[in-house]
PDB file of C-alpha atoms in Angstrom:
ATOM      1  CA  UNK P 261      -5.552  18.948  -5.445  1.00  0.00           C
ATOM      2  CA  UNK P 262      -5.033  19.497  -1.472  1.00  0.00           C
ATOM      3  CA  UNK P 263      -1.537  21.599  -0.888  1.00  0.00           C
ATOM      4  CA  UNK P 264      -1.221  18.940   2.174  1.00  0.00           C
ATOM      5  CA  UNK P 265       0.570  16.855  -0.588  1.00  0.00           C
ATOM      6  CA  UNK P 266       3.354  18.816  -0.595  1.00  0.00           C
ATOM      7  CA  UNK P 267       4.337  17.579   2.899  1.00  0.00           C
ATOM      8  CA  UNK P 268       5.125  14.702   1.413  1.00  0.00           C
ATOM      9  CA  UNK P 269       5.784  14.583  -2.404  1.00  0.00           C
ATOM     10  CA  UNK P 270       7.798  17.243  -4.070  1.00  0.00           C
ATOM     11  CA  UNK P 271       6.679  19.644  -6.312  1.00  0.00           C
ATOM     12  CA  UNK P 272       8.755  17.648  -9.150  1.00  0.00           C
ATOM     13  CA  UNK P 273       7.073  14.760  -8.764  1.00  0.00           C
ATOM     14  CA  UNK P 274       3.163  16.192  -9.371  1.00  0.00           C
ATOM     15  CA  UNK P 275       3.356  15.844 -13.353  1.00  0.00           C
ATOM     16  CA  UNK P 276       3.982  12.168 -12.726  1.00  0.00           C
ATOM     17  CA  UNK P 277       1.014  11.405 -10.580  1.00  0.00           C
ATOM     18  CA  UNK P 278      -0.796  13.685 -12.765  1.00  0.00           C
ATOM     19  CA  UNK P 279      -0.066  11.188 -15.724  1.00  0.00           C
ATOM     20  CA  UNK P 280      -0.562   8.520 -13.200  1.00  0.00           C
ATOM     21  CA  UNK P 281      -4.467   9.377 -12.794  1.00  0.00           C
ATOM     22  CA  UNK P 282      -4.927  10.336 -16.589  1.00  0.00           C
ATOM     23  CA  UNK P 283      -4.143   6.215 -16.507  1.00  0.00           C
ATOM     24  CA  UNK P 284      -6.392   4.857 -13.829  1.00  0.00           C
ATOM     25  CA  UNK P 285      -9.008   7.070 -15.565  1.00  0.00           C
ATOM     26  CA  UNK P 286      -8.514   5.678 -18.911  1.00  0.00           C
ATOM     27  CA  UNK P 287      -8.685   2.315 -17.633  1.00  0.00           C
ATOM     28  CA  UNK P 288     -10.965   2.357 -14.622  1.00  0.00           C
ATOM     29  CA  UNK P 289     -13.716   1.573 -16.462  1.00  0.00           C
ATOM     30  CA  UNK P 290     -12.899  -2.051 -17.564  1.00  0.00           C
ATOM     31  CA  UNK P 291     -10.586  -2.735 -14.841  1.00  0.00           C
ATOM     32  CA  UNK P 292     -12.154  -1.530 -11.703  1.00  0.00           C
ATOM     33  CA  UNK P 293      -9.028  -0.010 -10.130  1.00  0.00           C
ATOM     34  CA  UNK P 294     -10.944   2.680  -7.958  1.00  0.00           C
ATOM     35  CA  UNK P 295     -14.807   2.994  -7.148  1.00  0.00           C
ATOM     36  CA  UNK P 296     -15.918   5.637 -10.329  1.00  0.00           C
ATOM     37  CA  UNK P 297     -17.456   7.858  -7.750  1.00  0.00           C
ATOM     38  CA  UNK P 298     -14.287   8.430  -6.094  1.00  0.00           C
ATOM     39  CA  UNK P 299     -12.442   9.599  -9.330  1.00  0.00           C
ATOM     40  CA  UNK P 300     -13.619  13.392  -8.574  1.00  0.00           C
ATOM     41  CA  UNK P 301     -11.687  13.232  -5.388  1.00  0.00           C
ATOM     42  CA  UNK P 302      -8.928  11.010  -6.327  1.00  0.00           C
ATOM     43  CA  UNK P 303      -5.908  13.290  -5.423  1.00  0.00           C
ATOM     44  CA  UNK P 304      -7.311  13.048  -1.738  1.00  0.00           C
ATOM     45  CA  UNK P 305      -9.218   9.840  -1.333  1.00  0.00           C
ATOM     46  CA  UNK P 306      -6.369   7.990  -2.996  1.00  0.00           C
ATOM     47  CA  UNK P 307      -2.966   9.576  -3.901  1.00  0.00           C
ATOM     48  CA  UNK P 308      -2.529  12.097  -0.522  1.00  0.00           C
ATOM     49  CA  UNK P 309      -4.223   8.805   1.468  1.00  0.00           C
ATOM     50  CA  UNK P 310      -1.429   6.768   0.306  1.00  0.00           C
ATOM     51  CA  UNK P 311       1.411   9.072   0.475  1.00  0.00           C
ATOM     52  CA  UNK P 312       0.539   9.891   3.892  1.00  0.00           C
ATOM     53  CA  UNK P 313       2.800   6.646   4.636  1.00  0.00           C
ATOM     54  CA  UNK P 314       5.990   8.234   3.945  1.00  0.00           C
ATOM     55  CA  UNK P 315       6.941   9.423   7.432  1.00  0.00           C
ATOM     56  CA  UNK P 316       6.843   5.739   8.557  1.00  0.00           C
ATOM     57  CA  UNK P 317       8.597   4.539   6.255  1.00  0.00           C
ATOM     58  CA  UNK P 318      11.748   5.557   6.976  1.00  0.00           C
ATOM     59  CA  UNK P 319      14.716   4.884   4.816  1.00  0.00           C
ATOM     60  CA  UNK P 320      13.307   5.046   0.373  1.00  0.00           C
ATOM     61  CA  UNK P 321      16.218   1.943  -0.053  1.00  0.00           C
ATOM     62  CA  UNK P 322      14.580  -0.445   1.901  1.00  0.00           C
ATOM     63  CA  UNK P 323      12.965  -3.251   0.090  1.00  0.00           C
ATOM     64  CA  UNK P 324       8.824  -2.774   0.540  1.00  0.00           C
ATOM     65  CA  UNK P 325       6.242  -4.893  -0.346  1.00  0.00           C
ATOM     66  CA  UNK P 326       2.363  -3.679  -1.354  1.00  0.00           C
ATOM     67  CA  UNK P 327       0.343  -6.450  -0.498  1.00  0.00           C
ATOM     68  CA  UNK P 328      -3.136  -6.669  -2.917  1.00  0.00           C
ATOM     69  CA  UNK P 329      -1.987  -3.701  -4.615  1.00  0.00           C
ATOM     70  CA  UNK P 330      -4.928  -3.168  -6.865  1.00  0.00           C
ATOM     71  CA  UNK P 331      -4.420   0.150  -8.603  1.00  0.00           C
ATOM     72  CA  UNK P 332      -1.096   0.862  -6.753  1.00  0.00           C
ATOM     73  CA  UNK P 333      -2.102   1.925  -3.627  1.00  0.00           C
ATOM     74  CA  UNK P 334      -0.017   2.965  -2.247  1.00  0.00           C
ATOM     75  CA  UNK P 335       3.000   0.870  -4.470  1.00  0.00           C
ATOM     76  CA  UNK P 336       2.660   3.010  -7.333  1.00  0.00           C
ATOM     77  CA  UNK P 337       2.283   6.349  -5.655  1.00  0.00           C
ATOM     78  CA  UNK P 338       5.138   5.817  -3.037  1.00  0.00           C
ATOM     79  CA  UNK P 339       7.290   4.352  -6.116  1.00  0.00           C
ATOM     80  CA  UNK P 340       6.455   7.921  -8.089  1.00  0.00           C
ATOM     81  CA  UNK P 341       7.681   9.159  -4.400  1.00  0.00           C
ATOM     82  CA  UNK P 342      11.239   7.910  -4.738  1.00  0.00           C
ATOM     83  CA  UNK P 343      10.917   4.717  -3.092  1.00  0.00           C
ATOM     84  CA  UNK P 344      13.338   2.903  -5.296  1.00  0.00           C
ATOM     85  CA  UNK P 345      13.117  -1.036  -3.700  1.00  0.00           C
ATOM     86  CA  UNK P 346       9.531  -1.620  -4.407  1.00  0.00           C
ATOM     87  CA  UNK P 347       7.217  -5.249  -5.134  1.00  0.00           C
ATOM     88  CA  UNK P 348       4.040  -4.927  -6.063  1.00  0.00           C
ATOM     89  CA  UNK P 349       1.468  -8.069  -5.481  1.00  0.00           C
ATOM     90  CA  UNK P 350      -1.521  -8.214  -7.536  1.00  0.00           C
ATOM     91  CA  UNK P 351      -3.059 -11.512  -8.412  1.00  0.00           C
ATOM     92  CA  UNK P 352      -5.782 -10.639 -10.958  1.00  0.00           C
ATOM     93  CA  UNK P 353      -4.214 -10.499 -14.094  1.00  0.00           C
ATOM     94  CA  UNK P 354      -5.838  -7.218 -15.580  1.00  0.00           C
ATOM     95  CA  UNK P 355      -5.046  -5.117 -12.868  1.00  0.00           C
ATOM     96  CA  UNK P 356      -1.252  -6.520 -13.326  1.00  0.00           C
ATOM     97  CA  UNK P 357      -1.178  -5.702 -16.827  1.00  0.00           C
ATOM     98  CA  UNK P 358      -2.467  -2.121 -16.028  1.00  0.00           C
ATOM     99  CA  UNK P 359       0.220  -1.928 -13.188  1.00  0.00           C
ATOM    100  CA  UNK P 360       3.138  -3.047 -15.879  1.00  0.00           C
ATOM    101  CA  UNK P 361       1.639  -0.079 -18.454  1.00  0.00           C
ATOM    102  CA  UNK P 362       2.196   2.185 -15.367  1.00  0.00           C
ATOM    103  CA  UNK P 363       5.639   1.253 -14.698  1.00  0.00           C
ATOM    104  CA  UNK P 364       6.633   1.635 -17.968  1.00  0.00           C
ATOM    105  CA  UNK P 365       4.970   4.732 -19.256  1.00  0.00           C
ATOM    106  CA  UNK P 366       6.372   6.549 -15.968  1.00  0.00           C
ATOM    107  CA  UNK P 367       9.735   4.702 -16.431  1.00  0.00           C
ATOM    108  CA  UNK P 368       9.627   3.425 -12.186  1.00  0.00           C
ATOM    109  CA  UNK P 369      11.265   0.897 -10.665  1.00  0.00           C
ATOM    110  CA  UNK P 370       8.751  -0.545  -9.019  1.00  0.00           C
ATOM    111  CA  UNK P 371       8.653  -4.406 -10.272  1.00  0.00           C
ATOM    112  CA  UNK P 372       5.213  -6.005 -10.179  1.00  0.00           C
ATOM    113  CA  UNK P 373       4.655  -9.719  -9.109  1.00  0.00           C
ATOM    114  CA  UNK P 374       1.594 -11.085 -10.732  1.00  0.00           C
ATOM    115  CA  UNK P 375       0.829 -14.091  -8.032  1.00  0.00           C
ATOM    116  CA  UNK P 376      -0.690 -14.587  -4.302  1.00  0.00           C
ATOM    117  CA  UNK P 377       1.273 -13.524  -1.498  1.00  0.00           C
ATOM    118  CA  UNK P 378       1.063 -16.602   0.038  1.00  0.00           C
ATOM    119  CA  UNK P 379       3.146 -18.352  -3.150  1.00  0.00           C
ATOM    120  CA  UNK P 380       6.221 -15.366  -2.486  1.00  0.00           C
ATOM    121  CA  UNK P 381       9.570 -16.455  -0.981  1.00  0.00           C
ATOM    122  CA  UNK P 382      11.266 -12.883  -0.726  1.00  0.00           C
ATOM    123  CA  UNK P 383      11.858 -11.266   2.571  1.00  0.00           C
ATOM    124  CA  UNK P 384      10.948  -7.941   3.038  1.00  0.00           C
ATOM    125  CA  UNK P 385      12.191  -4.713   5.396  1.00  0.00           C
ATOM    126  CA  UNK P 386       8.594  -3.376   5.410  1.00  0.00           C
ATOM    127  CA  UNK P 387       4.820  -4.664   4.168  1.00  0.00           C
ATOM    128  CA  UNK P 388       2.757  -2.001   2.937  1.00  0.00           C
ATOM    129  CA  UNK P 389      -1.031  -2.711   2.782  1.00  0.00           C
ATOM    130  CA  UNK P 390      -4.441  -0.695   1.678  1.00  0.00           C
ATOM    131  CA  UNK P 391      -8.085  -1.907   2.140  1.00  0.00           C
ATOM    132  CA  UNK P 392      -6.754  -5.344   0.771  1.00  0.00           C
ATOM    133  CA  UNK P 393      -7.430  -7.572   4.231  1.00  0.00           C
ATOM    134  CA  UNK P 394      -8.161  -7.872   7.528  1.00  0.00           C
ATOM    135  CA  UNK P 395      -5.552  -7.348  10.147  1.00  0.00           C
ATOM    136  CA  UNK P 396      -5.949 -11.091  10.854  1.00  0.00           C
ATOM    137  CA  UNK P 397      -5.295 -12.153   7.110  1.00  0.00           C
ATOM    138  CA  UNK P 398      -2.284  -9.656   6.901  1.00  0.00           C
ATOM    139  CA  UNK P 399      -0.382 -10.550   9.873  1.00  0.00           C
ATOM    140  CA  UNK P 400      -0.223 -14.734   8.023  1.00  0.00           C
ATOM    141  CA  UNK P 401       0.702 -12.695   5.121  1.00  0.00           C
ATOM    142  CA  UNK P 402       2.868 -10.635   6.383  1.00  0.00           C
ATOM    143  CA  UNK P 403       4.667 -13.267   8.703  1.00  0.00           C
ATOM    144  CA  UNK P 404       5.497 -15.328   5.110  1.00  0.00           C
ATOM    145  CA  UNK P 405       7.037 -12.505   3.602  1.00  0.00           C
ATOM    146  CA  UNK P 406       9.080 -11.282   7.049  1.00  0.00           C
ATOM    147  CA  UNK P 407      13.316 -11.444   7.845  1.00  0.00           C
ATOM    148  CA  UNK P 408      13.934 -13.150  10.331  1.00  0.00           C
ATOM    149  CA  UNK P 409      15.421  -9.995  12.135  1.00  0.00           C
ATOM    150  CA  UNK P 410      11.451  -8.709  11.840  1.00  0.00           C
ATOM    151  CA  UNK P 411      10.314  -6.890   9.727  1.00  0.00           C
ATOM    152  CA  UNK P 412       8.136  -3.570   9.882  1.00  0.00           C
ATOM    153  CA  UNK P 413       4.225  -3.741   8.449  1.00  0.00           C
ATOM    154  CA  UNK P 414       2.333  -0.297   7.137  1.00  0.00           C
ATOM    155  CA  UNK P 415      -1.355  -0.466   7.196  1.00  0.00           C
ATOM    156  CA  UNK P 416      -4.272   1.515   5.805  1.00  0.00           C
ATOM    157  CA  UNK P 417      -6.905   0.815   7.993  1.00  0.00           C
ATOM    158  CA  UNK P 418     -10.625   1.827   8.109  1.00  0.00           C
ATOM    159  CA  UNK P 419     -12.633   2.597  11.628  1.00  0.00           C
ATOM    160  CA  UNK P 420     -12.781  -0.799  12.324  1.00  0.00           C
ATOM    161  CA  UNK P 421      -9.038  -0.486  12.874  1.00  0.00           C
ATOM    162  CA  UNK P 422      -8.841  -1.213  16.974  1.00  0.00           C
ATOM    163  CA  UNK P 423     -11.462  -4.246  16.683  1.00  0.00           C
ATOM    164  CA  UNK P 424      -9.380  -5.341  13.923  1.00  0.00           C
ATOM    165  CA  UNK P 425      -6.580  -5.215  16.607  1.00  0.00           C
ATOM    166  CA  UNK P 426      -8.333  -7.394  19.206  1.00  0.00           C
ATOM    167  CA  UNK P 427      -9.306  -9.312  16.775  1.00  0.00           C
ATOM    168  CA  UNK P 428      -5.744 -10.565  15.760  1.00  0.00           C
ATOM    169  CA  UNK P 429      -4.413 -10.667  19.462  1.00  0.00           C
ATOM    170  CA  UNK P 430      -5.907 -13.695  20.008  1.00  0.00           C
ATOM    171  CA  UNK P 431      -3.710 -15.324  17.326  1.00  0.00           C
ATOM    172  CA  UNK P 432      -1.107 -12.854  17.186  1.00  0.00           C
ATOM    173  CA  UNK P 433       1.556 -11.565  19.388  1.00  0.00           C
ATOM    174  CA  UNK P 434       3.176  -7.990  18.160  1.00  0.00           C
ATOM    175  CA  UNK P 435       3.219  -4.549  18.859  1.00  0.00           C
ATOM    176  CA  UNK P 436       1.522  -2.029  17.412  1.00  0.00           C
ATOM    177  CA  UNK P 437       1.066   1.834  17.043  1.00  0.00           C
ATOM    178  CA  UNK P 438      -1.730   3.772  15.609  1.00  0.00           C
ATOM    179  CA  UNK P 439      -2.075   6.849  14.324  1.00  0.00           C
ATOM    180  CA  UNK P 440      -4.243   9.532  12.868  1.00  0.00           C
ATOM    181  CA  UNK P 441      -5.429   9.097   8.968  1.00  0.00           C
ATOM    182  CA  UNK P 442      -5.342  12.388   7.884  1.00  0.00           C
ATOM    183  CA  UNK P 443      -8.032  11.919   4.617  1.00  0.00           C
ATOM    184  CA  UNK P 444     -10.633  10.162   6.733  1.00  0.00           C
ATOM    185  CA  UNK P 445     -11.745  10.819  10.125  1.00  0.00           C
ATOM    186  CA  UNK P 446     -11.815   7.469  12.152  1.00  0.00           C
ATOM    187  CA  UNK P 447      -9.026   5.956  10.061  1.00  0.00           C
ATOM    188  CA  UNK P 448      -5.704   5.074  11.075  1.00  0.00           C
ATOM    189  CA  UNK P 449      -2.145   4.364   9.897  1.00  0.00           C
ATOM    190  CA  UNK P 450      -1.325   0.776  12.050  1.00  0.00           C
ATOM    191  CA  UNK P 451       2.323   0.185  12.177  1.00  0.00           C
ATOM    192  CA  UNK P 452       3.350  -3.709  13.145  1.00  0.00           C
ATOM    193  CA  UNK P 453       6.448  -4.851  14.641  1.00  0.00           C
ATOM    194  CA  UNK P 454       7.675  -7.625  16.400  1.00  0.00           C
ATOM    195  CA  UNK P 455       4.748 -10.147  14.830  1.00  0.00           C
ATOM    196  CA  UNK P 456       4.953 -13.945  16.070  1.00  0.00           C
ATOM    197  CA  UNK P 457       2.147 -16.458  15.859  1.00  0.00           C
ATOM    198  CA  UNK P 458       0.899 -17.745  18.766  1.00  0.00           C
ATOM    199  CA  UNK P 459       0.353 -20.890  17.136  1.00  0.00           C
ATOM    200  CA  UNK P 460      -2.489 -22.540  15.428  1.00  0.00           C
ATOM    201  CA  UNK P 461      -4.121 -19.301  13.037  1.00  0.00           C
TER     202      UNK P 461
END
């Protein structure tokens, strides 16, 4: 385990994500939550690449959405985190029923939603996202699940990140910042505001 987590989960909290792993290993192999050769590494490539969110997410009460959650990244780890107003989307059913073990064995709040995104009618203060989509795909996901005041989106993205960018301009008006990932060199943290469709997607 990298110290670097410490910057951004207490020291309380590292017997929960401990248990948290024990239960993506035990059911990783017939549920495919994380590539097996990444299980080695899994406090970095997953849990300290998730949790390196936090800063950007501000205030723990606001209500957050994981979009494609898969093995809750980053839902379950920023739940374990203290983040007290979280949804987590999963449509295929097996990874949802390992999500709803995790909830309750570790006693979070988190709720998880077993459907598409596109068939959600919440609103949501801020849309979480990792390796689930394109930018392009997000943004008509995010825009369904958005207050009308606008709402804030916080994206995982590879090193296609600022093609990914272009990419959605043409369809897309927002602002965006980027910055560093600090597990993979070339990745970035995207943060969305201000997102409006410029018409036809």
């Amino acid at each position: 385990m990298n110290n670097t987590i410490y910057n951004y989960v207490s020291h309380e909290t590292i017997p929960i994500y401990e248990r948290y792993i024990e239960l993506i290993k035990k059911w990783n192999r017939k549920t495919g939550l994380v590539q097996a050769d990444t299980l080695s590494t899994i406090w970095e490539r997953h849990i300290l690449d998730s949790v390196q969110i936090i800063p950007y997410l501000k205030d723990r009460s606001n209500s957050i959405l994981d979009i494609g959650t898969g093995g809750g990244f980053p839902g379950i780890t920023l739940s374990i985190a203290g983040f007290n107003n979280m949804d987590l989307c999963e449509s295929n059913i097996r990874k949802t029923v390992f999500l709803e073990e995790v909830v309750r064995l570790l006693n979070l709040s988190a709720r998880v939603i077993n459907n598409r995104v596109e068939n959600i009618n919440k609103k949501y203060d801020i849309i979480v996202s990792r390796a689930c989509a394109p930018l392009n795909q997000l943004f008509y996901y995010m825009e369904n699940v958005s207050r009308e005041t606008g709402s804030t989106g916080v994206f995982l993205k590879g090193k296609t990140a600022l093609q990914e960018i272009e990419e959605a301009q043409k369809k897309w008006n927002f602002s965006s910042q980027l910055f560093p990932s600090i597990t993979s060199e070339g990745s970035k943290i995207i943060i969305v505001k201000n997102l409006q469709s410029k018409g036809d997607k």
